[in-house]
Every structure is written in structure tokens, then in C-alpha cells.
PDB file of C-alpha atoms in Angstrom:
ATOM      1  CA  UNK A1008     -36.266 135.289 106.397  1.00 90.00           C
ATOM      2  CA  UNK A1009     -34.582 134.933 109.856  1.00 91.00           C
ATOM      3  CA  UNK A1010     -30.943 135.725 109.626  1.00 92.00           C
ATOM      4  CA  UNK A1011     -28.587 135.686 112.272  1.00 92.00           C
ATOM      5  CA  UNK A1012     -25.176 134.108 113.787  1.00 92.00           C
ATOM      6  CA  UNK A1013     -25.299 130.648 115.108  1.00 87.00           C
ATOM      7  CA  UNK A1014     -26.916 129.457 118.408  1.00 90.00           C
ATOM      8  CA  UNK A1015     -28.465 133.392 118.612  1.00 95.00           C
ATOM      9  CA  UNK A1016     -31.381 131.543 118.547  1.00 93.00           C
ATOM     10  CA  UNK A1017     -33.062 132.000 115.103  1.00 91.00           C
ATOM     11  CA  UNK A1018     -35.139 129.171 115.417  1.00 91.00           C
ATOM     12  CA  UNK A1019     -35.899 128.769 118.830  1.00 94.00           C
ATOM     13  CA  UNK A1020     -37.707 131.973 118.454  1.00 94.00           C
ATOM     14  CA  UNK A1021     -39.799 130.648 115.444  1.00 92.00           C
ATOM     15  CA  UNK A1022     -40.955 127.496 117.496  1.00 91.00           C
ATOM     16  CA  UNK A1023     -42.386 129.959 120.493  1.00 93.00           C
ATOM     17  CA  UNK A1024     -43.952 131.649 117.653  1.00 91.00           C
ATOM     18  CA  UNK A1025     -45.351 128.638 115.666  1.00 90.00           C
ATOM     19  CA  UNK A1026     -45.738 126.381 118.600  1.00 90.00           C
ATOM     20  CA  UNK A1027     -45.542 128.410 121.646  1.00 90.00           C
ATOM     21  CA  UNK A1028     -42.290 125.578 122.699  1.00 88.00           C
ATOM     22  CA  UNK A1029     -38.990 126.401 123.743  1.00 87.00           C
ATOM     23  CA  UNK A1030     -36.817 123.022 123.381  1.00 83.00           C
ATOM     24  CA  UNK A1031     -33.274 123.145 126.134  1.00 83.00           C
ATOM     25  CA  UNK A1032     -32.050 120.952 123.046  1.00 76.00           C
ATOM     26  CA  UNK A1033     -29.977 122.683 120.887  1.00 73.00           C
ATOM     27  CA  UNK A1034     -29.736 121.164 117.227  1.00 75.00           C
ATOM     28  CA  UNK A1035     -27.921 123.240 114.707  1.00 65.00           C
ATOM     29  CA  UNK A1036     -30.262 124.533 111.508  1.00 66.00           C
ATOM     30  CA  UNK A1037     -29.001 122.146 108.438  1.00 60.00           C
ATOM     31  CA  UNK A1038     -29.109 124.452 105.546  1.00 63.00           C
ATOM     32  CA  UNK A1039     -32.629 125.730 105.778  1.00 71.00           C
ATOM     33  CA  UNK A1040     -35.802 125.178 107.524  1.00 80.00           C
ATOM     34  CA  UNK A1041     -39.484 126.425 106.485  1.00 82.00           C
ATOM     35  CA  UNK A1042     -43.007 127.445 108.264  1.00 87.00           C
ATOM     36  CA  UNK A1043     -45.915 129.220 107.690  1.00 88.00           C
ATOM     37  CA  UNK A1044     -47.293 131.515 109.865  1.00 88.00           C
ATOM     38  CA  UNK A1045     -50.642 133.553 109.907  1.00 88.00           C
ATOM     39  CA  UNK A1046     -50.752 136.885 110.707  1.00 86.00           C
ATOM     40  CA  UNK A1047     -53.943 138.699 111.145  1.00 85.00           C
ATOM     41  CA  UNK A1048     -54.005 142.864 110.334  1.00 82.00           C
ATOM     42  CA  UNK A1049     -56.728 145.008 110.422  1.00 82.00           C
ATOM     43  CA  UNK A1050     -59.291 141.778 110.093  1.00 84.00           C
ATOM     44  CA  UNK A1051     -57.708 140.104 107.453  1.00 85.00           C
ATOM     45  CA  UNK A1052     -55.263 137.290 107.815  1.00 87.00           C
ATOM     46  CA  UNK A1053     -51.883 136.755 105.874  1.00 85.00           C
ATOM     47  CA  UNK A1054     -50.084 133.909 105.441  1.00 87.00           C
ATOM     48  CA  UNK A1055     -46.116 134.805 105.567  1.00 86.00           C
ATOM     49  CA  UNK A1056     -43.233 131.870 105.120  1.00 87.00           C
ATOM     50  CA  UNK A1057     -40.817 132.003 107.536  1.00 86.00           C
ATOM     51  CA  UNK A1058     -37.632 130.795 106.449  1.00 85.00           C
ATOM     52  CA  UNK A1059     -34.972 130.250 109.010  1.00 84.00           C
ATOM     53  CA  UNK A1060     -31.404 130.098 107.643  1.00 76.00           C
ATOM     54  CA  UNK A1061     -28.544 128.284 109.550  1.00 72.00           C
ATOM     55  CA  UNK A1062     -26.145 130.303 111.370  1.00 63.00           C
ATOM     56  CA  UNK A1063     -23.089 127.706 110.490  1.00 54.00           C
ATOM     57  CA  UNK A1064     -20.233 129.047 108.378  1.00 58.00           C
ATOM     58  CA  UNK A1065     -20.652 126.150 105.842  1.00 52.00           C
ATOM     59  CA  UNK A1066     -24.003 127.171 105.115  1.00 48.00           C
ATOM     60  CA  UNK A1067     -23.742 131.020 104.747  1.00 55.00           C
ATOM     61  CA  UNK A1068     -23.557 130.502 101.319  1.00 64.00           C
ATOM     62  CA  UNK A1069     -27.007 129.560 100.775  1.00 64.00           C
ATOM     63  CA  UNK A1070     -28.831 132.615 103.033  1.00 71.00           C
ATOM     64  CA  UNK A1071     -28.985 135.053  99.614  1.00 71.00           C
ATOM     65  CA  UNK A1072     -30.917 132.428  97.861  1.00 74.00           C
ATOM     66  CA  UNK A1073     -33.553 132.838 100.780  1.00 69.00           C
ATOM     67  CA  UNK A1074     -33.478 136.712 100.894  1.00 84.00           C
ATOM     68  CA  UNK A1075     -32.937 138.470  97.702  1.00 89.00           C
ATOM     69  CA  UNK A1076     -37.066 137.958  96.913  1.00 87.00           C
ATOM     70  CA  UNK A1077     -38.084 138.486 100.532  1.00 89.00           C
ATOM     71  CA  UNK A1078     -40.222 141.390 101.843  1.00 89.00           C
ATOM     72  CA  UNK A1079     -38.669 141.351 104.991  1.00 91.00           C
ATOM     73  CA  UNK A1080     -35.368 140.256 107.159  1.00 93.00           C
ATOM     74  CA  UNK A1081     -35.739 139.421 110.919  1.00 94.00           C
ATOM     75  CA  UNK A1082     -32.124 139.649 112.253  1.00 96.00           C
ATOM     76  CA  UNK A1083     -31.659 138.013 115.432  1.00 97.00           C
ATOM     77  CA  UNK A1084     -28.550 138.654 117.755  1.00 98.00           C
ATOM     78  CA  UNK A1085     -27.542 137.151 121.796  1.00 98.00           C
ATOM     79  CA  UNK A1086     -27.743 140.157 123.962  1.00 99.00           C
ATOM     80  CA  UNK A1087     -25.509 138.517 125.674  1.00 98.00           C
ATOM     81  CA  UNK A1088     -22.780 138.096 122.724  1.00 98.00           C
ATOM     82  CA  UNK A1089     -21.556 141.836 121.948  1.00 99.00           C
ATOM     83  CA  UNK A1090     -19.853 139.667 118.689  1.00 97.00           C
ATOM     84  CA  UNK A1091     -22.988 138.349 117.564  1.00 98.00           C
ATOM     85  CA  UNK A1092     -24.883 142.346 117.830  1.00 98.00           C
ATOM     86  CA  UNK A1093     -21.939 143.368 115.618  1.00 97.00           C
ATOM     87  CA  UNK A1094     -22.257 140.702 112.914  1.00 95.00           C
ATOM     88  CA  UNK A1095     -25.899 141.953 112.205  1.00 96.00           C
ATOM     89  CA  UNK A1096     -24.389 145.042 110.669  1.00 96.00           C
ATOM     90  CA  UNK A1097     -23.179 143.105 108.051  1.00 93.00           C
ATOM     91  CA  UNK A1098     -26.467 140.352 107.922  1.00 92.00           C
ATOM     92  CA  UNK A1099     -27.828 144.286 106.556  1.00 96.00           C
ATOM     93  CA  UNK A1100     -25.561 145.179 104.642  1.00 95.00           C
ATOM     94  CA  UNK A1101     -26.057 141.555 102.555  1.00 92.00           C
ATOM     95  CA  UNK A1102     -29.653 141.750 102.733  1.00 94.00           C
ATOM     96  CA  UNK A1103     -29.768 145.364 101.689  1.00 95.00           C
ATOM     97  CA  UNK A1104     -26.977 144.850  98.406  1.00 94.00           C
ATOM     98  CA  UNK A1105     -28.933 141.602  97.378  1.00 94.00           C
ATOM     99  CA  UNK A1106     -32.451 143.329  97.884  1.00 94.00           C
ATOM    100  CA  UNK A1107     -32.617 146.697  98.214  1.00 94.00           C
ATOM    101  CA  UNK A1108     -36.732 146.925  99.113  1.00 91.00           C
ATOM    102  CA  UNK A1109     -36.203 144.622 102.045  1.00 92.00           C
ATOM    103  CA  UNK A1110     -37.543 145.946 105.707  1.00 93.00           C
ATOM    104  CA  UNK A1111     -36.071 144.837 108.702  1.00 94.00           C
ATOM    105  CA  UNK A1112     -36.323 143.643 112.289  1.00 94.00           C
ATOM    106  CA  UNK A1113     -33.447 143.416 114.872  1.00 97.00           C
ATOM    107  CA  UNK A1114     -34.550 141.149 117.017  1.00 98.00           C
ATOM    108  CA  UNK A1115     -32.061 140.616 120.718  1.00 98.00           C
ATOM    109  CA  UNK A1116     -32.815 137.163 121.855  1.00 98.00           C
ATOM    110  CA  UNK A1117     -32.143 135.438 125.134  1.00 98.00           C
ATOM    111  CA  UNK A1118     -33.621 138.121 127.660  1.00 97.00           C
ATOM    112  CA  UNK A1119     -34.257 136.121 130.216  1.00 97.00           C
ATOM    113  CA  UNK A1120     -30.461 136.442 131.590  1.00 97.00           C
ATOM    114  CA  UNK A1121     -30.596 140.036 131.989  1.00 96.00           C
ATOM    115  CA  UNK A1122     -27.380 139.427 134.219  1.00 98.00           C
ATOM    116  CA  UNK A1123     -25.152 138.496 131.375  1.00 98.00           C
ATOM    117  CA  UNK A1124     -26.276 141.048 128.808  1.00 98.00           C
ATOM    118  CA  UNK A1125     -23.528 142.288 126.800  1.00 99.00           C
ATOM    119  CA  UNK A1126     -25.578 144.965 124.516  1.00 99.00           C
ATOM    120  CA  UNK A1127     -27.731 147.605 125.683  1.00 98.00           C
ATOM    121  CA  UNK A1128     -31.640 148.282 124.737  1.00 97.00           C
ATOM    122  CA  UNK A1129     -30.217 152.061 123.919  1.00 98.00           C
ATOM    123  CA  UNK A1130     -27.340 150.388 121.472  1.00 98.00           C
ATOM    124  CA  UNK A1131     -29.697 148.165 119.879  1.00 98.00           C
ATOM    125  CA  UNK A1132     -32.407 150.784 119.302  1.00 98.00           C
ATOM    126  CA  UNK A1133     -29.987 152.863 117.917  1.00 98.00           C
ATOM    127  CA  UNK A1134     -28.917 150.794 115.290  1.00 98.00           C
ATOM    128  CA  UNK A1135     -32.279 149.721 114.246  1.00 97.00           C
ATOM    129  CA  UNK A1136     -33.284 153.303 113.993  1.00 97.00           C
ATOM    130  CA  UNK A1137     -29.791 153.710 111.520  1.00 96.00           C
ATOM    131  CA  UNK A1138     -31.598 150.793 109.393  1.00 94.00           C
ATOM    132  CA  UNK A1139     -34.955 152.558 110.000  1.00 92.00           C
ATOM    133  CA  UNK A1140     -35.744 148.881 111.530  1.00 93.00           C
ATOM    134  CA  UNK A1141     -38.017 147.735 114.509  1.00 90.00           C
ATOM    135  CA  UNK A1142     -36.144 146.759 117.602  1.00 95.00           C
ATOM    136  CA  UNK A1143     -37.438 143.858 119.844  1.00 96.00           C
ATOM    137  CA  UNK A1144     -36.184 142.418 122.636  1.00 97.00           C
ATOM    138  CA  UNK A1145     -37.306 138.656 123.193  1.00 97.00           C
ATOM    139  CA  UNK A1146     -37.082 135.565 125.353  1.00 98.00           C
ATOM    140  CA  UNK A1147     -37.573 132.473 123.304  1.00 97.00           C
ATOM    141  CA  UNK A1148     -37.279 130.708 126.089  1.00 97.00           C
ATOM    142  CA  UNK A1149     -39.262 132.291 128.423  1.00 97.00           C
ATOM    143  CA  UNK A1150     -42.237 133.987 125.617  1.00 95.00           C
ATOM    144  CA  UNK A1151     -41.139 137.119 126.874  1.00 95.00           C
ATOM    145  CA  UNK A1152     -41.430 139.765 124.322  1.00 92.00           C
ATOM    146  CA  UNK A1153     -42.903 137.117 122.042  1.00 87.00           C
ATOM    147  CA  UNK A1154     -46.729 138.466 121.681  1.00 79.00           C
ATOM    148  CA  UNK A1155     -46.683 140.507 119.030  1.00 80.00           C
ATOM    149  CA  UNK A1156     -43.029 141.125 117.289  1.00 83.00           C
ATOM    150  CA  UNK A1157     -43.839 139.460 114.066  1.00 84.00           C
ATOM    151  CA  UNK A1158     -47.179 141.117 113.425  1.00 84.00           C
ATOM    152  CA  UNK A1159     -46.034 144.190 114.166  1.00 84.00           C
ATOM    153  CA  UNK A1160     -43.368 144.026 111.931  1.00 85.00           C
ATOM    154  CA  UNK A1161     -45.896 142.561 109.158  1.00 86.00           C
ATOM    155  CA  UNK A1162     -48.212 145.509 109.886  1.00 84.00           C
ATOM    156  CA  UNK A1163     -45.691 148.111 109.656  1.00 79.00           C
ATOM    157  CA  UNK A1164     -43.716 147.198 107.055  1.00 73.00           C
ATOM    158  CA  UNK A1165     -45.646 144.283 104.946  1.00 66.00           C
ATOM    159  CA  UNK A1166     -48.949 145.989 104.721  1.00 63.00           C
ATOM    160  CA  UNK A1167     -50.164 148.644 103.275  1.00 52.00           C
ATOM    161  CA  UNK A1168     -52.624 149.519 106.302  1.00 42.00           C
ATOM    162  CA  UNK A1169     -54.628 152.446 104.066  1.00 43.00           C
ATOM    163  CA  UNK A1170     -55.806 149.814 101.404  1.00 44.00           C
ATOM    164  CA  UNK A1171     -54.945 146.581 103.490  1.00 43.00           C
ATOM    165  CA  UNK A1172     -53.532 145.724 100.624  1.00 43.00           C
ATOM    166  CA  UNK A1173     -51.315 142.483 100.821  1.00 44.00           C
ATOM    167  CA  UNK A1174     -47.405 143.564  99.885  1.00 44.00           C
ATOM    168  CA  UNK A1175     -46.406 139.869 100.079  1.00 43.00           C
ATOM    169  CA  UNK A1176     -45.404 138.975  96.836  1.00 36.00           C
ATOM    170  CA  UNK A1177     -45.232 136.445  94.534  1.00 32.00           C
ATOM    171  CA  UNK A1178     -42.197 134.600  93.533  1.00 36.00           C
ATOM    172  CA  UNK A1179     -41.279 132.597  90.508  1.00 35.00           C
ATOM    173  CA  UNK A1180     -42.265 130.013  92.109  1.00 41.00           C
ATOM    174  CA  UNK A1181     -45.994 131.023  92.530  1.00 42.00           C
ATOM    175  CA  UNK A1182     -45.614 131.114  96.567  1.00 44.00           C
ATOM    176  CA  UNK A1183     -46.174 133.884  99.011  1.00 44.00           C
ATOM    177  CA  UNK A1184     -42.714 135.445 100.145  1.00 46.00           C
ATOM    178  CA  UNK A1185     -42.016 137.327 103.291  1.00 51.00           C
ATOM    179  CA  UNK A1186     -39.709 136.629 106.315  1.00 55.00           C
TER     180      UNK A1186
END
């Protein structure tokens, strides 16, 4: 599940992933949007849903629906918005209440305008290493930083890579959960 304040860039990051597009156009999430995404790991491929979560006050109420089954929370702050790398303290501490098991990902978005950053690579690392969370900084925009944040996330936290045994679980609902 991608969690994160509004216009961070949630998903704008999950269409360079999916689609390898970056849209100037900049449509608020309505409630909640879904995609699949394969994710190859040590030769076998896993389908994970991405659900991406609006960002709007009116519609925070619906985000614990999305991530008290799922296996893993990508939280996604604007480097250059200090206030947006302090909310994701508390996008944790929800996630972590709700679901205990869940791994994480900080992700800082918008990299390309290096001259505005407002948060550091050193901060950031250092609270994903508090959360015992991956720390990647991306360009939705740009791709930069794009390659491989999601696998690697999947592979070290989804997977367990000495049985390659698929940790993506099944919900009540019979589908495959994960971000």
C-alpha cells in the first residue's frame, strides 16, 4: 500500500513504475486506486497489488482498510516539504498499531529539484533505519531512482529468499496482498 501526504506524489511514482509515464497533470487520488505489478526474485515472478491511497484529509479515513492485511507499506514524502517527511512518522505509527508484521519503505520523491530539497539523504536514512525500513530516493518524474525500489523492497522484505517462498498472503477475499 502506498501511503503518504497529498501531492508527495504517491501515484505518480506508481505510473513510472507500471507504465514508465510521468503525467505534468496533477489529479488528486479519489479514495483509492489499484494495480498489479510483477516482480521477478530469484527466477520466479510475483504478482503484488499496489494500492495507492489518497493523500486528501477527507479520505484518510479509508487508508486502514487498505493496510491492516498488507505485507508491506511504501511511504512516500516531498524532499522538498520538511512537513510532509514529518507526517510519515505518524503514516508508521498507523500502519504499525493496525498491523504490526508490516515492512516498510520510505520512499523521498521529487529528486529532480535537488535545489529546493528541504530533507537530507542522512535524515531520511536515519529514520528508515529507526523503522528498520529501506530508504529510496526517487524522481517520478524524471525515472531517477526508479529501477529497482520496489523489487528490492519485495526481495528483502516479501520473500523469503532461502526457500523463495512467496510471503504474499491471502486475504479474505482470496487475492494476493502486498503494497
Amino acid at each position: 500500500v502506498f501511503l503518504g501526504d497529498m501531492a508527495v506524489g504517491k501515484t505518480s511514482i506508481i505510473n513510472r513504475c507500471i507504465r514508465n509515464a510521468f503525467s505534468d497533470l496533477h489529479t488528486p487520488t479519489v479514495g483509492v486506486g489499484y494495480e498489479q505489478m510483477y516482480v521477478k526474485v530469484n527466477e520466479k515472478t510475483i504478482r503484488t497489488e499496489i494500492w495507492d491511497t489518497a493523500g486528501q484529509e477527507k479520505y484518510l479515513s479509508l487508508a486502514p482498510m487498505y493496510y491492516k492485511n498488507a505485507q508491506g507499506a511504501i511511504i512516500v514524502f516531498d524532499i522538498t516539504n520538511y512537513h510532509s517527511f514529518t507526517r510519515t512518522k505518524q503514516w508508521v505509527k498507523q500502519v504499525s498499531d493496525e498491523n504490526p508484521s508490516c515492512k516498510f519503505i520510505l520512499v523521498g520523491n521529487k529528486a529532480d529539484i535537488e535545489q529546493q530539497r528541504e530533507v537530507t539523504k542522512q535524515l531520511a536514512d536515519k529514520l528508515a533505519s529507526e523503522y528498520n525500513a529501506i530508504y529510496a530516493e526517487v524522481s517520478a518524474k524524471t525515472g531517477e531512482g526508479m529501477d529497482n525500489f520496489i523489487q528490492n523492497f519485495v526481495t528483502r522484505n516479501l520473500v523469503d529468499t532461502e526457500t523463495n517462498k512467496k510471503l504474499i498472503s491471502f486475504g479474505s477475499n482470496g487475492r494476493k496482498g502486498c503494497c
